[in-house]
CSV table of C-alpha atoms and ligand atoms in Angstrom, one decimal:
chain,number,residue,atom,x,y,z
A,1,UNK,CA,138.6,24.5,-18.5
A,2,UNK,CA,139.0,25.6,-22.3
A,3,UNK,CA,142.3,24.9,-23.9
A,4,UNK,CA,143.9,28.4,-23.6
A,5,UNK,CA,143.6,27.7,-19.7
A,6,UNK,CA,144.4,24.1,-19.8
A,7,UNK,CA,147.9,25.1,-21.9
A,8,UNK,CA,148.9,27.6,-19.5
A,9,UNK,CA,148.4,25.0,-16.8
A,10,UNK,CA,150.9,22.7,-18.9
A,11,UNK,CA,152.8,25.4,-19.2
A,12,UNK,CA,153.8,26.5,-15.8
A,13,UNK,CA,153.7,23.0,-14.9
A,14,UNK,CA,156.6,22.3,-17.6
A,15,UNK,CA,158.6,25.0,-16.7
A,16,UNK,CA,158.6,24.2,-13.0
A,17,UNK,CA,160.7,21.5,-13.8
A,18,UNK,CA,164.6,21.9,-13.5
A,19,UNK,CA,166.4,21.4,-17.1
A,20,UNK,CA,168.0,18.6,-17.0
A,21,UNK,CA,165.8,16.5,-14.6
A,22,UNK,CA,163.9,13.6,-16.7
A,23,UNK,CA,160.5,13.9,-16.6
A,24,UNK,CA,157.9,11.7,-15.0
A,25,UNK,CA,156.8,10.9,-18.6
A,26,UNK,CA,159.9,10.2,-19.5
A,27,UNK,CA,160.9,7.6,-16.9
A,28,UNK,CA,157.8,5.6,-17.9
A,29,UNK,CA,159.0,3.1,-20.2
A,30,UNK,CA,157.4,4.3,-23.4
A,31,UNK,CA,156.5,2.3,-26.5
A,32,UNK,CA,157.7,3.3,-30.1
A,33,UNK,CA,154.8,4.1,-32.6
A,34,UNK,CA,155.7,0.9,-35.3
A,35,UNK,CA,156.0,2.8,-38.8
A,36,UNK,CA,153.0,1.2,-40.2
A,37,UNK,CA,149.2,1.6,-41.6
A,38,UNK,CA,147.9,1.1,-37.9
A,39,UNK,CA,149.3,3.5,-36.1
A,40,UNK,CA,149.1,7.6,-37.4
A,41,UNK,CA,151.9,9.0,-35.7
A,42,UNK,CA,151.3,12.6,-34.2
A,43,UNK,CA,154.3,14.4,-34.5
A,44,UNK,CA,154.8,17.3,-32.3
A,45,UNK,CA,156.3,20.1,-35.2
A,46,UNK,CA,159.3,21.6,-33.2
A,47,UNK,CA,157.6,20.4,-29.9
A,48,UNK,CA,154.3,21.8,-29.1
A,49,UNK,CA,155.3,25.0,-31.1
A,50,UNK,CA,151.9,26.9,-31.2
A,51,UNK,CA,152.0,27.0,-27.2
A,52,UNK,CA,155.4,27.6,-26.2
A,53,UNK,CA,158.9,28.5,-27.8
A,54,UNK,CA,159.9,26.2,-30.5
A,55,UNK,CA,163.1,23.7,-29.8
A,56,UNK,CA,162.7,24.4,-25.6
A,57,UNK,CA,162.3,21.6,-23.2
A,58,UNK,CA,158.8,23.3,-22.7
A,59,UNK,CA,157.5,22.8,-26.1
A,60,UNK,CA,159.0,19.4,-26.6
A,61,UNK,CA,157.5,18.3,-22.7
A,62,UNK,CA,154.6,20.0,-23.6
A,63,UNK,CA,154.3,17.8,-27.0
A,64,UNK,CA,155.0,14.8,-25.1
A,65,UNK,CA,151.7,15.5,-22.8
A,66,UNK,CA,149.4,16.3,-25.2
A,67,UNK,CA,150.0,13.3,-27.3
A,68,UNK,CA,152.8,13.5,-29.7
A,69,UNK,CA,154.6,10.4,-30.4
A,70,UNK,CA,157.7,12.0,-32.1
A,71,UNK,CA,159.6,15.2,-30.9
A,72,UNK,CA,160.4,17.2,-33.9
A,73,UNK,CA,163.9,18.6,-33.7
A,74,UNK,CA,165.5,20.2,-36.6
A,75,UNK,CA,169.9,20.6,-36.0
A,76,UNK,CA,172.6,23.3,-36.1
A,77,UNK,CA,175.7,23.0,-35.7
A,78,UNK,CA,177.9,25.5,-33.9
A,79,UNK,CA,181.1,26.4,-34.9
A,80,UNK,CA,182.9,24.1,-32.4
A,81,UNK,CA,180.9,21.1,-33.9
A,82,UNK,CA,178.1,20.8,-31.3
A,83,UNK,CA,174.1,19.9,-32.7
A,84,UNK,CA,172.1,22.3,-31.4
A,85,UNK,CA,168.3,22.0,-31.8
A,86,UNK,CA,167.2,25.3,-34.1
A,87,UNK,CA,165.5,25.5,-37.0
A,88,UNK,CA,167.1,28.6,-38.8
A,89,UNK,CA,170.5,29.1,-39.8
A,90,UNK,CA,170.6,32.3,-37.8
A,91,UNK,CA,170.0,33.4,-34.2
A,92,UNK,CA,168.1,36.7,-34.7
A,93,UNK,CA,164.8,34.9,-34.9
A,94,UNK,CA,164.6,33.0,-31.9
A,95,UNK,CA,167.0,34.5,-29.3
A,96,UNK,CA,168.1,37.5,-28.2
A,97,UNK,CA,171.5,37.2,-30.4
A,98,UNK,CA,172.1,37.5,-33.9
A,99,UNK,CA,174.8,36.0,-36.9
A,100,UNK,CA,175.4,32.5,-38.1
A,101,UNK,CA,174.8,29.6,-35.6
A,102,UNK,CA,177.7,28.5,-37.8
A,103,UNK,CA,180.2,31.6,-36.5
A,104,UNK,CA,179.5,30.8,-32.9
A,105,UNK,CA,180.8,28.8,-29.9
A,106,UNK,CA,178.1,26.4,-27.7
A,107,UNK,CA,179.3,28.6,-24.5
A,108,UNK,CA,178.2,31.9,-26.9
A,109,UNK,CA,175.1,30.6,-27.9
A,110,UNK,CA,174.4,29.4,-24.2
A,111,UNK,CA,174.3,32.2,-23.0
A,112,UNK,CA,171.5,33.7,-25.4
A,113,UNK,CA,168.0,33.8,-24.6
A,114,UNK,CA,165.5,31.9,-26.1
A,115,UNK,CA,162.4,32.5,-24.7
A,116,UNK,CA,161.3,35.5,-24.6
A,117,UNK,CA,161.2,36.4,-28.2
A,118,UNK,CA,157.6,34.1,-28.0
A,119,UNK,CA,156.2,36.3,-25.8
A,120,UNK,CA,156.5,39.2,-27.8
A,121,UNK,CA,155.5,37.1,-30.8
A,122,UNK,CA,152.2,35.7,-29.3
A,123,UNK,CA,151.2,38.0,-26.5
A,124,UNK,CA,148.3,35.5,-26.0
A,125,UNK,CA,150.5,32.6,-25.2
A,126,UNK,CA,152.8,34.9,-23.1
A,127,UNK,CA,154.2,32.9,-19.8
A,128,UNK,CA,157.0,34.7,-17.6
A,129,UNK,CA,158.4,31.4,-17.5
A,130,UNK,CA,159.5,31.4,-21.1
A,131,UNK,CA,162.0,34.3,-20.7
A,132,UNK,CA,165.9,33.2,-20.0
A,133,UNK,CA,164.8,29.4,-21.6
A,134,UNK,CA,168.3,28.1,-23.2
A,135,UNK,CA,169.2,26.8,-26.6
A,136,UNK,CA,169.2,23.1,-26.1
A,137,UNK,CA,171.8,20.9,-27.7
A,138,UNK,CA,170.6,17.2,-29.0
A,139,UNK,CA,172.0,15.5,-26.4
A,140,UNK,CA,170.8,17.6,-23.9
A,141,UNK,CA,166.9,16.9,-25.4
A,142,UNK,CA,168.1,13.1,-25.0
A,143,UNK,CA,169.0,13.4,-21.8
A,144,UNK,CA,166.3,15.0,-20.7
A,145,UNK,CA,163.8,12.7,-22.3
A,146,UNK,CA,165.0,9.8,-22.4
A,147,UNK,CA,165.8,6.4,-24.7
A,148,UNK,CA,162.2,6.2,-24.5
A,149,UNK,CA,161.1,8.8,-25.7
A,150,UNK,CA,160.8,9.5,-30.1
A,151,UNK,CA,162.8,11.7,-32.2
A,152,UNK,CA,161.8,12.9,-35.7
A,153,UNK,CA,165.3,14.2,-36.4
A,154,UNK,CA,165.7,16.4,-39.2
A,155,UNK,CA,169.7,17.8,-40.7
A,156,UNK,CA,168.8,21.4,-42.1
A,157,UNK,CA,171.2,22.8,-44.0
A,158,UNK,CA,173.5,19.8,-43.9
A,159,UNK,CA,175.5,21.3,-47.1
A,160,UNK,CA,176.9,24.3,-45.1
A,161,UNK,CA,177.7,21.6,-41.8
A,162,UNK,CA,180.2,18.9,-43.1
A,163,UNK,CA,180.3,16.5,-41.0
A,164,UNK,CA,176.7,17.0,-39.4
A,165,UNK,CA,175.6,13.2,-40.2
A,166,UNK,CA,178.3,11.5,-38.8
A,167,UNK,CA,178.2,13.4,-35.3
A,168,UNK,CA,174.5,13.1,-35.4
A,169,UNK,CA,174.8,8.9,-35.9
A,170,UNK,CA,177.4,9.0,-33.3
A,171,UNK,CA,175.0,10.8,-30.2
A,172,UNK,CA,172.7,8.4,-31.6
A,173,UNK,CA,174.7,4.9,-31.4
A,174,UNK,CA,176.3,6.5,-28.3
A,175,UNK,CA,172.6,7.0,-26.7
A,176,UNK,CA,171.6,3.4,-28.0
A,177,UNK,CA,168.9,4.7,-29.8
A,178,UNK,CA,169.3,2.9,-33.0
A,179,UNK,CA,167.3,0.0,-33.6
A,180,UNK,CA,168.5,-2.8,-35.6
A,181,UNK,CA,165.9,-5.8,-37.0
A,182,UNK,CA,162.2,-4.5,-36.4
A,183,UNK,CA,159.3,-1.9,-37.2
A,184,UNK,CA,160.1,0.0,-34.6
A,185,UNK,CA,162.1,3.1,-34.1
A,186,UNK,CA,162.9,5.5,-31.5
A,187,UNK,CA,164.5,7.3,-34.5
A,188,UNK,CA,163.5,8.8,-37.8
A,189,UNK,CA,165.8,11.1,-39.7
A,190,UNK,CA,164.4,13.9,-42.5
A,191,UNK,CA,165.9,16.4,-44.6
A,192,UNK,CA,165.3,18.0,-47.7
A,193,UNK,CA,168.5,16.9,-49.1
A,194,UNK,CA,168.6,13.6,-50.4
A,195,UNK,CA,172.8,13.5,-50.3
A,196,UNK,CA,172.5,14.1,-46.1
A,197,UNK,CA,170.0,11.1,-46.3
A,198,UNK,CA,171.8,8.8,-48.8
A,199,UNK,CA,175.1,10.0,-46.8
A,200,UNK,CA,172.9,8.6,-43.6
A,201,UNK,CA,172.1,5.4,-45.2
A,202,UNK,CA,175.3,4.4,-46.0
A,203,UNK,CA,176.1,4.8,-42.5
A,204,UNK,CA,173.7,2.6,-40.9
A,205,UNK,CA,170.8,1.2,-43.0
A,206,UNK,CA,168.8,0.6,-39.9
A,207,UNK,CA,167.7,3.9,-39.6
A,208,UNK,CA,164.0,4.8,-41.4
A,209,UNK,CA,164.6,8.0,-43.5
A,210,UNK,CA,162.2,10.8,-44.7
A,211,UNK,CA,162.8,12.8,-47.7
A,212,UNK,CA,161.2,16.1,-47.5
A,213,UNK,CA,160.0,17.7,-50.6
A,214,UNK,CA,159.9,21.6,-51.5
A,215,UNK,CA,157.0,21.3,-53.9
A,216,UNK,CA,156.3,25.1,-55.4
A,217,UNK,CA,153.1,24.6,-57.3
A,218,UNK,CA,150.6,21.4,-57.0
A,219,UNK,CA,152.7,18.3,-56.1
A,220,UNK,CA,152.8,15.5,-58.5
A,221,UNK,CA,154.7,12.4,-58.3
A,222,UNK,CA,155.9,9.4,-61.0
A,223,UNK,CA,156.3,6.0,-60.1
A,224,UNK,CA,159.7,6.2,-61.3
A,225,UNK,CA,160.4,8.9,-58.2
A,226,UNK,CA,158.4,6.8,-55.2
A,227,UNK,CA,160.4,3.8,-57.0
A,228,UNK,CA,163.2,5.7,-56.0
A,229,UNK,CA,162.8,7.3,-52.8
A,230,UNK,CA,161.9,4.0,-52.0
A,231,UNK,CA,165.2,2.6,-52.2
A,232,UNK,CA,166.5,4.9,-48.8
A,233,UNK,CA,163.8,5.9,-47.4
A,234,UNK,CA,160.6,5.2,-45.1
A,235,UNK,CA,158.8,7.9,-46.0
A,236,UNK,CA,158.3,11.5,-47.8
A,237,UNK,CA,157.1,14.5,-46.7
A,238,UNK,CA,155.7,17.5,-47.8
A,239,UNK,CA,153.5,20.6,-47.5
A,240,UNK,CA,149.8,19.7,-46.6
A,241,UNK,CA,149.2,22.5,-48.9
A,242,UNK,CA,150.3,21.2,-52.3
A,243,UNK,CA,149.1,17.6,-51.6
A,244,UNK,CA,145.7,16.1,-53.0
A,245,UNK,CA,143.5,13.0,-52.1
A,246,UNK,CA,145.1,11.1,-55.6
A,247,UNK,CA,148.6,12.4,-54.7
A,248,UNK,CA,148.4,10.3,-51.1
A,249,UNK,CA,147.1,7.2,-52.8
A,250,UNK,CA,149.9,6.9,-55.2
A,251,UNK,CA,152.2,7.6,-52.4
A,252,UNK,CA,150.1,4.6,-50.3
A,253,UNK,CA,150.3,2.4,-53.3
A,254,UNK,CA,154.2,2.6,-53.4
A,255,UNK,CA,154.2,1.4,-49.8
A,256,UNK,CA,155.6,4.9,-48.5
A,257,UNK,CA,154.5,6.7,-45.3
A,258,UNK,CA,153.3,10.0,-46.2
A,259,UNK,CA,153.8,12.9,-43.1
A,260,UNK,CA,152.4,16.1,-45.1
A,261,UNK,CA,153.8,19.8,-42.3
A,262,UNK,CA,152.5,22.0,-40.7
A,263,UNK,CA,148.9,21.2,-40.2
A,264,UNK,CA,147.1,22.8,-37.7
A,265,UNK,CA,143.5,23.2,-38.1
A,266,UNK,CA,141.5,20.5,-36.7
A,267,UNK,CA,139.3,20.1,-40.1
A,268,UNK,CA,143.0,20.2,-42.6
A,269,UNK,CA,144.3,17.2,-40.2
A,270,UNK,CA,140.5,15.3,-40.6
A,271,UNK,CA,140.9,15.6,-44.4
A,272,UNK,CA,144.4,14.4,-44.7
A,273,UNK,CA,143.7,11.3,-42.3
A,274,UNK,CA,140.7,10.7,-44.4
A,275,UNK,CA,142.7,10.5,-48.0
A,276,UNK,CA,144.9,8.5,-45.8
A,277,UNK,CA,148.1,9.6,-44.8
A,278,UNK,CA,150.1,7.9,-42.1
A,279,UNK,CA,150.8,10.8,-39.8
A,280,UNK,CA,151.4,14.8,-39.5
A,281,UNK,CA,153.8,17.5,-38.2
A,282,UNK,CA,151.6,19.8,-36.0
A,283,UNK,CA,152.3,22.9,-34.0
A,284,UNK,CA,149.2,21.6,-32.5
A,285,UNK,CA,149.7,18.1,-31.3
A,286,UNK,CA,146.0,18.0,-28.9
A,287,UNK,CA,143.7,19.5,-31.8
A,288,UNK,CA,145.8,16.8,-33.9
A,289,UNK,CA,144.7,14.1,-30.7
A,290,UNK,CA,141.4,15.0,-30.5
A,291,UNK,CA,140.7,15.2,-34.5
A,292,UNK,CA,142.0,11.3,-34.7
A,293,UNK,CA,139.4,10.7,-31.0
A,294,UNK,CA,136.3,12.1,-33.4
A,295,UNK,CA,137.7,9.9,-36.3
A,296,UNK,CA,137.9,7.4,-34.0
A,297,UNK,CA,141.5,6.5,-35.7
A,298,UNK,CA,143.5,6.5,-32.2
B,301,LIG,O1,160.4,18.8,-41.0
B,301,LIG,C1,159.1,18.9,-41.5
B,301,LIG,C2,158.9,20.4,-41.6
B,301,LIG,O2,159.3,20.9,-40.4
B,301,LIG,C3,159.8,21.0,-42.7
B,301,LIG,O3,159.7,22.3,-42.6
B,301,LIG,O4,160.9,24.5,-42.3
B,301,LIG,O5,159.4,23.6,-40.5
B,301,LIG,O6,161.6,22.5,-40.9
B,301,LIG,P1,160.4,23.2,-41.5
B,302,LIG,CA1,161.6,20.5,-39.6
């Protein structure tokens, strides 16, 4: 079976199961990738986003199979205060509604659909099953999955959502997903902005961070900036695209994960692994399996 067929086959499979049920992944007791050198954590970019609609239980259960260790989710948050899982500001892109997630209700956005914009899209990835698929709120993708299961958590646009990091730490305490005294975490927060991280940290420590960075030409970093993104965070992240063998050393060196976005093509993730960074966000998450099986890194 090639792996057009054997995604459709996950496909339907995924979306034969009722939202809201937890998966037979999910109620196996999973392990947490530790955030160290030994394990490269495959992180499944807005779920498996290059198969089915970004931010549905479809992508993120079809990430889950294919071997993600972290669900991507990037938060909204609607104008009565509930974190939705969406990565633009706006609905016109990935429903069938349109305005500011901002100027609208949970029950409004509930009722959009978010589907079948992904067919039209990608004709080639098409699946009846797609259309009607609902906006999911983070608790909802908790529920689903499960305390076992990973979340690579980022707050977009925290600047125009005040109060977005303390409801987020709350669904998290209130979920028990926050991991004091170990390597280990079902949780890992990223954003762009260092304030919503350093507004995290002072929060709850416990939690690793990511800072994101919106490099525009070549990236370069100083010792006196991993210095201080080392003070709150894990980790930084940035585009594959502006990143160079020397550029992940230094980042290495400075005891930092490194997880470059969006890589998708089998020989961009082998390059990265070989300079030596410690994970990826992939659309992709089985090309991004089976380049770590021919590297014999998993
Ligand atoms: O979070 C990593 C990567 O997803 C950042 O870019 O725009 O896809 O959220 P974006
Ligand atoms: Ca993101």
């Amino acid at each position: 079976m090639n792996k057009f067929m054997r995604n459709l086959c996950l496909s339907a499979a995924v979306i034969g199961m009722g939202a809201g049920a937890v998966s037979p992944a999910a109620a196996q007791s999973g392990t947490s990738p530790e955030l160290n050198d030994n394990k490269i954590l495959n992180i499944s970019h807005r779920g498996a986003s290059g198969y089915a609609p970004e931010h549905t239980l479809p992508s993120y259960e079809l990430g889950d199979q294919m071997g993600g260790d972290y669900i991507e989710l990037d938060l909204q948050m609607t104008k009565d205060g509930e974190l939705i899982a969406m990565h633009d500001e706006t609905l016109d892109r990935t429903t069938d509604g349109s305005g500011l997630v901002k100027d609208h209700t949970l029950e409004e956005i509930k009722q959009l659909d978010a589907g079948s914009w992904f067919n039209e899209a990608h004709p080639e990835m098409a699946n009846e099953g797609f259309k009607g698929l609902k906006v999911q709120t983070l608790e909802e993708v908790i529920e689903h999955f499960g305390k076992n299961k990973n979340y690579y958590i980022e707050t977009k646009s925290p600047e125009v959502y005040p109060g977005m990091e303390e409801e987020l730490l709350k669904i998290l305490e209130e979920y028990n997903l926050i991991r004091q005294n170990g390597p280990s975490s079902r949780v890992i927060i990223q954003s762009f902005s260092e304030e919503s991280l350093q507004k995290v940290h002072d929060l709850n420590g416990d939690i690793p961070l990511v800072q994101l960075i919106d490099y525009r030409t070549q990236a370069t970093i100083t010792d006196e900036e991993l210095d201080h993104y080392h003070e709150y965070a894990a980790g930084i992240g940035m585009s594959y695209k502006k990143i160079d063998e020397e550029y992940v050393q230094k980042v290495r060196e400075h005891d930092l994960l490194i997880h470059p976005y969006t890589v998708n093509d089998k020989e961009d993730m082998k390059r990265l692994l070989e300079w030596g960074v410690t994970g990826m966000f992939t659309n992709y998450p089985d090309v991004l399996e089976d380049a770590l099986k021919e590297l014999k890194m998993n």
